[in-house]
Amino acid sequence: MTIHFEGDRDAIAPLTWAQQRTWRGSHLKYRSFVHVQAVPSGRGVREVGNAVKWAFEEFEALRTLFPLSVDGQPCQKVKRIGSADIFIISAGESTVESDIQSAIRRLKEERFDVTAEFGALFAIVTCADAPTHLICLVSHLAIDGHGCRELGAALGAYFSGEYGRPPVPRMHPVDRAQLEQSTKWQEKSARSLDYWKSVLEKLPQEGARSAVMDSYAMRAAVSVISKNYSTSTSVVYLAAISVVSGALIGRETSSFLLPSPNRLNSEERSFIGELVQFAPGVLESLGMPFEVIVNDAWKESIKGYRFSRYDERALQLMLTDLDEGKECKRAFDLSFNDTRNSTEGEIYDGSAEKIQDFVKQTKIELREHVYQGGSRFLSFGLRDDGSQMLSVAVHDSYFPDFPIQRILLAVEALTVGVALGDTEPLQNPMRFARAYLASGNTTAD
């Protein structure tokens, strides 16, 4: 079916800083986020189509093209009036999870031409001609993962009749791009770049295997540690991953990158578009007890988020200047992307002594593709697909003597040891991680 929309304005602007980064990583323009929305019973296909029409009119990111300007540079162009096609996918007489996954796979075959097509594609899944689910596929250039969740929440509120426009005008990507050109935001960029330079110039210059691990033992252990130290589970994961990375690299300092959604106030938290940039950090306490490392991981992540607003082009020029005349290029040791919606994660209420029994259930699966960030050696990702899965990607030229399973198991062993109160992982986590990595333990399937 085809819907016709009429928004508030036509507009054209440069790309935002975050969009510029995505444009340069050209494959990201076409890599999509998927949001699946259950349709309330009793709604017809036309009503769901009207919801999509409303979304196009409400959120400019959905009706934005990314053409090249006369000088060959990409820009963003909002269309006030236009139309969009919605796929209708029949699931037969009953809708099950396999039908939804099949529909998603079918949609993912659609490649975005961001210069001439809108960055969002919608499909309605029907069962016996009644709509059951609305699927939204978006280009990363148009909408990031957080924005996709905000879009889903807005559609849910629309279906329930509870949606209301915010009391202040909504900020759209075009508004963000224009704001970034202002003197105030250029000064913010300069401050952030000064911080990045202070981090990068201290990093030593040293010259893909992939797997995912499903470990209830690790999830339970991290939950226990999080309660004991009164911090988020994401910070606990970051501390444990940094210790193992330091043990692999061979030093008691590690640098990291965290994706930052750049949503620091209520206006930006409702932003439908892409704002994600990288937040840098350095942990210099890996030789200390684990509790100290956790505290430093929290402080450094907060500092990194504070300096995650910067002009990407200026950053690249700064890197070029730092590395001029040098054989090796500066990069961060590891990246960590916690893609869960909640920083609390799964809550474990059992006794710590039982966690060791769960280790037998740990499963590791080799993968061709998992999360890869902008780091030099290691990229970790944590997602929640029904159960939390920790992934790691390692460049083939690094750590050839360490099976990738052992790297993941070292993270599990460290967190389990800390949760159980074992002296070595608590007081000497780096020494514990080095010994574990050297032990040859790869017992998980």
XYZ file of C-alpha atoms in Angstrom:
445
model
C 0.000 0.000 0.000
C 1.076 3.604 -0.560
C 0.739 6.397 1.984
C 0.930 10.103 1.202
C 2.286 12.487 3.812
C 2.560 16.222 4.375
C 4.947 17.380 7.067
C 5.764 20.793 8.509
C 8.613 21.896 6.249
C 11.130 21.286 3.526
C 14.676 21.636 4.817
C 18.272 21.094 3.795
C 21.386 21.062 5.988
C 24.872 19.523 6.252
C 25.212 16.130 7.934
C 25.432 16.066 11.712
C 28.784 15.062 13.203
C 27.481 11.552 13.882
C 26.096 11.222 10.350
C 29.457 12.264 8.896
C 31.119 9.327 10.663
C 28.464 6.928 9.405
C 28.767 8.249 5.854
C 32.534 7.607 5.810
C 31.966 4.042 6.982
C 29.978 3.530 3.797
C 28.666 0.081 4.716
C 26.906 1.588 7.732
C 24.647 3.622 5.468
C 22.979 0.404 4.393
C 23.191 -1.576 7.641
C 19.753 -1.378 9.169
C 18.100 -1.425 12.541
C 14.879 -3.401 12.826
C 11.981 -2.595 15.130
C 9.040 -4.982 15.440
C 5.818 -3.546 16.896
C 2.836 -5.675 17.884
C -0.384 -4.229 16.463
C -3.306 -4.019 18.937
C -6.103 -6.406 18.079
C -9.068 -5.062 16.167
C -7.021 -2.716 13.971
C -7.285 -2.896 10.198
C -4.509 -2.636 7.638
C -5.611 0.895 6.721
C -5.405 1.995 10.386
C -1.847 0.676 10.628
C -1.033 2.473 7.390
C -2.386 5.683 8.928
C -0.020 5.156 11.883
C 2.915 4.974 9.464
C 1.629 8.110 7.687
C 1.513 9.885 11.058
C 5.082 8.810 11.835
C 6.362 10.165 8.516
C 4.683 13.493 9.210
C 5.812 13.651 12.856
C 9.487 12.648 12.468
C 11.591 14.276 9.765
C 14.271 11.563 9.910
C 11.835 9.183 8.181
C 11.353 11.502 5.200
C 14.984 12.530 4.762
C 17.168 11.886 1.721
C 20.964 12.151 1.695
C 21.918 13.452 -1.765
C 25.294 14.789 -2.864
C 25.592 18.561 -3.185
C 27.088 20.294 -6.206
C 30.560 20.039 -4.638
C 30.171 16.269 -4.166
C 29.613 16.419 -0.393
C 26.659 14.588 1.222
C 23.897 16.609 2.852
C 20.465 15.861 4.321
C 17.279 16.977 2.622
C 13.856 16.797 4.279
C 10.796 16.532 2.031
C 7.596 18.151 3.301
C 5.304 16.378 0.843
C 5.791 12.890 -0.550
C 4.727 9.264 -0.509
C 6.089 5.935 0.686
C 5.234 2.310 -0.014
C 4.425 -0.145 2.780
C 4.955 -3.864 2.224
C 2.113 -6.210 3.147
C 3.461 -9.621 4.176
C 0.982 -12.436 4.753
C 1.822 -14.975 7.463
C -1.064 -17.260 6.545
C -3.514 -18.449 9.170
C -1.229 -18.072 12.208
C 1.642 -15.769 13.095
C 4.589 -17.332 14.887
C 8.105 -16.082 15.588
C 9.476 -17.840 12.504
C 7.079 -15.802 10.335
C 8.341 -12.560 11.832
C 11.980 -13.567 11.332
C 11.220 -14.563 7.751
C 9.657 -11.160 7.125
C 12.678 -9.413 8.642
C 15.070 -11.415 6.454
C 13.010 -10.503 3.409
C 13.104 -6.810 4.269
C 16.850 -6.864 4.957
C 17.385 -7.860 1.348
C 16.178 -4.368 0.440
C 19.279 -2.188 0.076
C 18.880 1.508 0.819
C 19.839 4.019 -1.842
C 20.138 6.851 0.638
C 20.689 9.481 -2.049
C 17.241 8.917 -3.575
C 15.195 6.900 -1.028
C 13.971 7.632 2.459
C 15.925 6.050 5.313
C 12.962 4.030 6.613
C 11.041 1.080 5.222
C 7.836 -0.273 6.783
C 6.035 -3.597 6.412
C 2.765 -4.879 7.884
C 2.564 -8.585 8.754
C -0.954 -9.971 8.490
C -2.582 -13.147 9.756
C -5.867 -14.110 8.088
C -5.854 -10.602 6.568
C -5.652 -8.923 10.004
C -2.474 -6.979 10.874
C -0.482 -8.482 13.735
C 2.907 -6.732 13.559
C 4.442 -3.592 12.110
C 8.095 -3.913 11.115
C 10.298 -0.861 10.626
C 13.675 -1.129 8.903
C 15.854 2.002 9.091
C 19.191 3.070 7.687
C 21.790 3.771 10.378
C 22.496 7.040 8.596
C 18.912 8.152 9.251
C 18.189 6.703 12.720
C 20.446 5.079 15.319
C 19.426 2.270 17.678
C 18.227 4.596 20.448
C 16.211 6.627 17.961
C 14.655 3.435 16.630
C 13.475 2.541 20.144
C 12.061 6.060 20.579
C 10.206 5.669 17.292
C 8.743 2.383 18.517
C 7.617 3.998 21.784
C 5.969 6.843 19.864
C 4.107 4.400 17.600
C 2.965 2.420 20.635
C 1.642 5.609 22.247
C -0.098 6.528 18.983
C -1.840 3.149 18.819
C -3.018 3.559 22.423
C -4.182 7.126 21.866
C -1.773 8.481 24.498
C 0.744 10.282 22.306
C 1.164 14.010 22.775
C 3.643 16.407 21.234
C 6.369 17.633 23.619
C 5.807 21.076 25.182
C 8.909 22.454 23.446
C 9.520 22.085 19.688
C 11.093 18.755 18.837
C 14.726 18.767 17.714
C 15.162 17.027 14.370
C 18.444 16.052 12.674
C 18.388 19.209 10.541
C 18.103 21.316 13.704
C 20.989 19.392 15.276
C 23.173 19.931 12.201
C 22.484 23.671 12.238
C 23.183 23.825 15.977
C 26.547 22.114 15.475
C 27.568 24.904 13.085
C 27.050 27.533 15.806
C 29.918 29.177 17.696
C 28.827 27.600 20.997
C 28.936 24.072 19.592
C 32.193 24.655 17.748
C 33.651 25.591 21.149
C 32.259 22.328 22.588
C 33.923 20.461 19.751
C 37.242 22.181 20.447
C 37.100 21.226 24.142
C 36.285 17.612 23.270
C 39.115 17.453 20.746
C 41.557 18.808 23.319
C 40.546 15.956 25.602
C 40.845 13.367 22.814
C 44.324 14.647 21.996
C 45.401 14.353 25.650
C 44.224 10.721 25.593
C 45.620 9.717 22.210
C 49.053 11.269 22.532
C 49.717 9.107 25.617
C 48.850 5.834 23.887
C 51.759 3.576 22.921
C 51.982 2.876 19.210
C 51.989 -0.853 18.611
C 51.760 -2.334 15.670
C 38.877 -11.696 12.611
C 38.377 -14.077 14.704
C 34.874 -13.791 16.212
C 32.761 -15.660 18.747
C 29.776 -15.226 21.069
C 29.372 -16.665 24.572
C 26.141 -17.434 26.406
C 27.065 -17.695 30.077
C 24.467 -17.631 32.825
C 27.346 -17.965 35.299
C 28.818 -14.673 34.105
C 25.445 -12.909 34.127
C 24.781 -14.071 37.677
C 28.300 -13.128 38.808
C 28.060 -9.640 37.301
C 24.684 -9.170 39.005
C 26.235 -10.066 42.371
C 29.238 -7.757 41.823
C 26.952 -4.927 40.708
C 24.990 -5.163 43.959
C 28.114 -5.441 46.099
C 29.790 -2.402 44.530
C 26.579 -0.370 43.952
C 27.324 0.221 40.291
C 25.779 -0.692 36.955
C 26.360 -4.075 35.376
C 27.736 -2.350 32.265
C 30.598 -0.838 34.304
C 31.367 -4.263 35.826
C 31.565 -5.795 32.342
C 33.811 -2.939 31.181
C 36.184 -3.478 34.120
C 36.415 -7.252 33.584
C 36.900 -6.906 29.820
C 39.604 -4.267 30.348
C 41.511 -6.544 32.739
C 41.495 -9.429 30.233
C 42.466 -7.050 27.413
C 45.359 -5.709 29.481
C 46.512 -9.255 30.218
C 46.488 -10.030 26.486
C 48.253 -6.834 25.480
C 50.814 -7.214 28.263
C 50.474 -4.026 30.253
C 48.526 -2.667 33.195
C 46.955 0.176 31.227
C 44.285 -0.136 28.553
C 42.381 2.344 26.424
C 38.825 1.852 25.282
C 35.968 3.259 23.209
C 32.332 3.303 24.288
C 29.531 4.228 21.876
C 27.868 7.338 23.313
C 24.271 8.136 22.327
C 24.911 11.868 22.973
C 21.512 12.223 24.593
C 22.158 14.203 27.740
C 18.863 16.075 28.208
C 15.153 15.402 27.774
C 15.029 17.065 24.363
C 17.825 14.924 22.954
C 16.579 11.714 24.571
C 13.483 11.960 22.373
C 15.606 12.718 19.280
C 14.627 10.517 16.314
C 17.803 10.325 14.236
C 21.449 9.365 14.651
C 23.588 10.939 17.386
C 25.954 8.101 18.319
C 29.651 8.972 18.538
C 32.522 7.335 20.412
C 33.539 8.162 23.983
C 37.206 7.470 24.835
C 38.715 6.315 28.104
C 41.888 4.970 29.659
C 42.155 2.636 32.654
C 45.500 2.919 34.426
C 44.555 0.807 37.455
C 44.546 -2.725 35.998
C 47.235 -3.758 38.474
C 44.981 -2.795 41.395
C 42.227 -4.800 43.216
C 39.077 -5.361 41.169
C 36.937 -2.926 43.173
C 39.378 -0.107 42.368
C 39.214 -0.984 38.665
C 35.405 -0.922 38.740
C 35.412 2.536 40.356
C 37.898 3.844 37.793
C 35.907 2.311 34.919
C 32.847 4.238 36.099
C 34.784 7.521 36.390
C 36.501 7.128 33.013
C 33.287 6.211 31.201
C 31.558 9.300 32.609
C 34.521 11.450 31.548
C 34.444 9.904 28.079
C 30.723 10.597 27.662
C 31.303 14.217 28.700
C 33.777 14.647 25.847
C 31.859 12.720 23.187
C 30.612 15.841 21.405
C 33.115 16.698 18.723
C 33.434 17.413 15.033
C 34.506 14.128 13.451
C 36.346 15.822 10.600
C 38.415 17.892 13.033
C 39.230 14.701 14.955
C 40.585 13.035 11.826
C 42.768 16.071 11.077
C 44.088 15.955 14.629
C 44.929 12.243 14.300
C 46.736 12.899 11.035
C 48.792 15.603 12.729
C 49.667 13.353 15.685
C 50.785 10.477 13.475
C 52.642 12.455 10.817
C 55.899 10.755 9.916
C 55.191 7.663 12.029
C 54.798 4.116 10.732
C 51.989 3.085 13.095
C 48.680 4.838 13.542
C 47.101 5.564 16.893
C 44.044 3.574 17.882
C 42.340 2.345 21.025
C 42.964 -1.076 22.508
C 39.370 -2.236 22.876
C 35.805 -1.172 22.257
C 32.794 -2.201 24.300
C 29.193 -1.751 23.191
C 26.474 -2.680 25.690
C 23.386 -2.732 23.477
C 20.917 -3.740 26.196
C 18.096 -1.318 26.916
C 18.779 -1.523 30.672
C 22.093 -1.096 32.423
C 20.850 -3.253 35.269
C 20.637 -6.480 33.267
C 19.404 -9.774 34.648
C 18.931 -9.822 38.419
C 20.341 -12.894 40.176
C 18.803 -13.609 43.578
C 20.506 -16.935 44.363
C 23.546 -17.547 46.506
C 27.003 -16.742 45.136
C 28.201 -20.284 45.957
C 25.883 -21.746 43.295
C 27.311 -19.641 40.491
C 30.230 -22.026 39.947
C 27.738 -24.775 39.060
C 26.394 -22.689 36.172
C 29.794 -22.633 34.444
C 29.066 -26.127 33.085
C 26.185 -24.640 31.057
C 28.346 -22.047 29.258
C 28.254 -22.221 25.463
C 30.556 -20.538 22.947
C 29.832 -20.334 19.251
C 32.297 -19.196 16.593
C 30.888 -16.553 14.280
C 31.974 -14.898 11.075
C 30.548 -11.524 12.043
C 29.952 -9.982 15.457
C 30.144 -6.429 16.796
C 33.277 -4.609 15.647
C 34.058 -1.153 16.986
C 36.815 1.296 16.126
C 39.486 -0.322 18.305
C 42.909 -1.688 17.479
C 42.934 -5.138 19.046
C 39.610 -6.265 20.528
C 35.946 -5.392 20.037
C 33.435 -6.584 22.616
C 29.668 -6.381 22.387
C 26.980 -7.288 24.905
C 23.444 -7.734 23.690
C 20.228 -9.133 25.073
C 18.504 -11.538 22.695
C 16.444 -13.278 25.339
C 19.684 -13.999 27.178
C 22.758 -11.806 27.439
C 25.422 -12.735 24.895
C 28.992 -11.456 25.108
C 30.794 -11.307 21.765
C 34.402 -10.619 20.873
C 36.119 -9.873 17.567
C 39.918 -10.085 17.300
C 41.975 -8.962 14.333
C 43.671 -12.020 12.831
C 47.169 -10.565 13.211
C 46.856 -10.146 16.993
C 47.128 -12.793 19.722
C 47.515 -15.855 17.440
C 48.465 -18.027 20.435
C 45.192 -17.401 22.276
C 42.075 -19.245 21.085
C 39.166 -16.843 21.012
C 37.170 -19.148 23.316
C 39.821 -18.685 26.001
C 39.503 -14.893 25.837
C 35.771 -15.080 26.537
C 36.207 -17.716 29.233
C 38.795 -15.527 30.959
C 36.167 -12.792 31.334
C 33.739 -15.354 32.760
C 36.331 -16.833 35.143
C 37.323 -13.399 36.437
C 33.763 -12.284 37.190
C 32.844 -15.626 38.757
C 35.953 -15.535 40.954
C 35.187 -11.996 42.136
C 31.543 -12.872 42.870
C 32.639 -15.907 44.916
C 35.083 -13.756 46.897
C 38.203 -15.615 45.766
C 41.332 -13.762 46.856
C 43.325 -13.844 43.604
C 40.710 -12.346 41.222
C 39.663 -9.864 43.921
C 43.114 -8.606 44.884
C 45.210 -9.429 41.786
C 42.796 -9.579 38.845
C 45.505 -8.895 36.250
C 47.712 -11.720 37.526
C 44.670 -14.007 37.637
C 43.735 -13.162 34.029
C 47.285 -13.727 32.774
C 47.455 -17.117 34.478
C 44.078 -18.131 33.080
C 44.975 -17.101 29.539
C 48.222 -19.065 29.787
C 46.467 -22.153 31.182
C 45.076 -23.318 27.833
C 41.513 -23.597 29.193
C 39.030 -23.836 26.297
C 36.485 -26.249 27.778
C 33.255 -24.508 26.674
C 31.546 -25.911 23.590
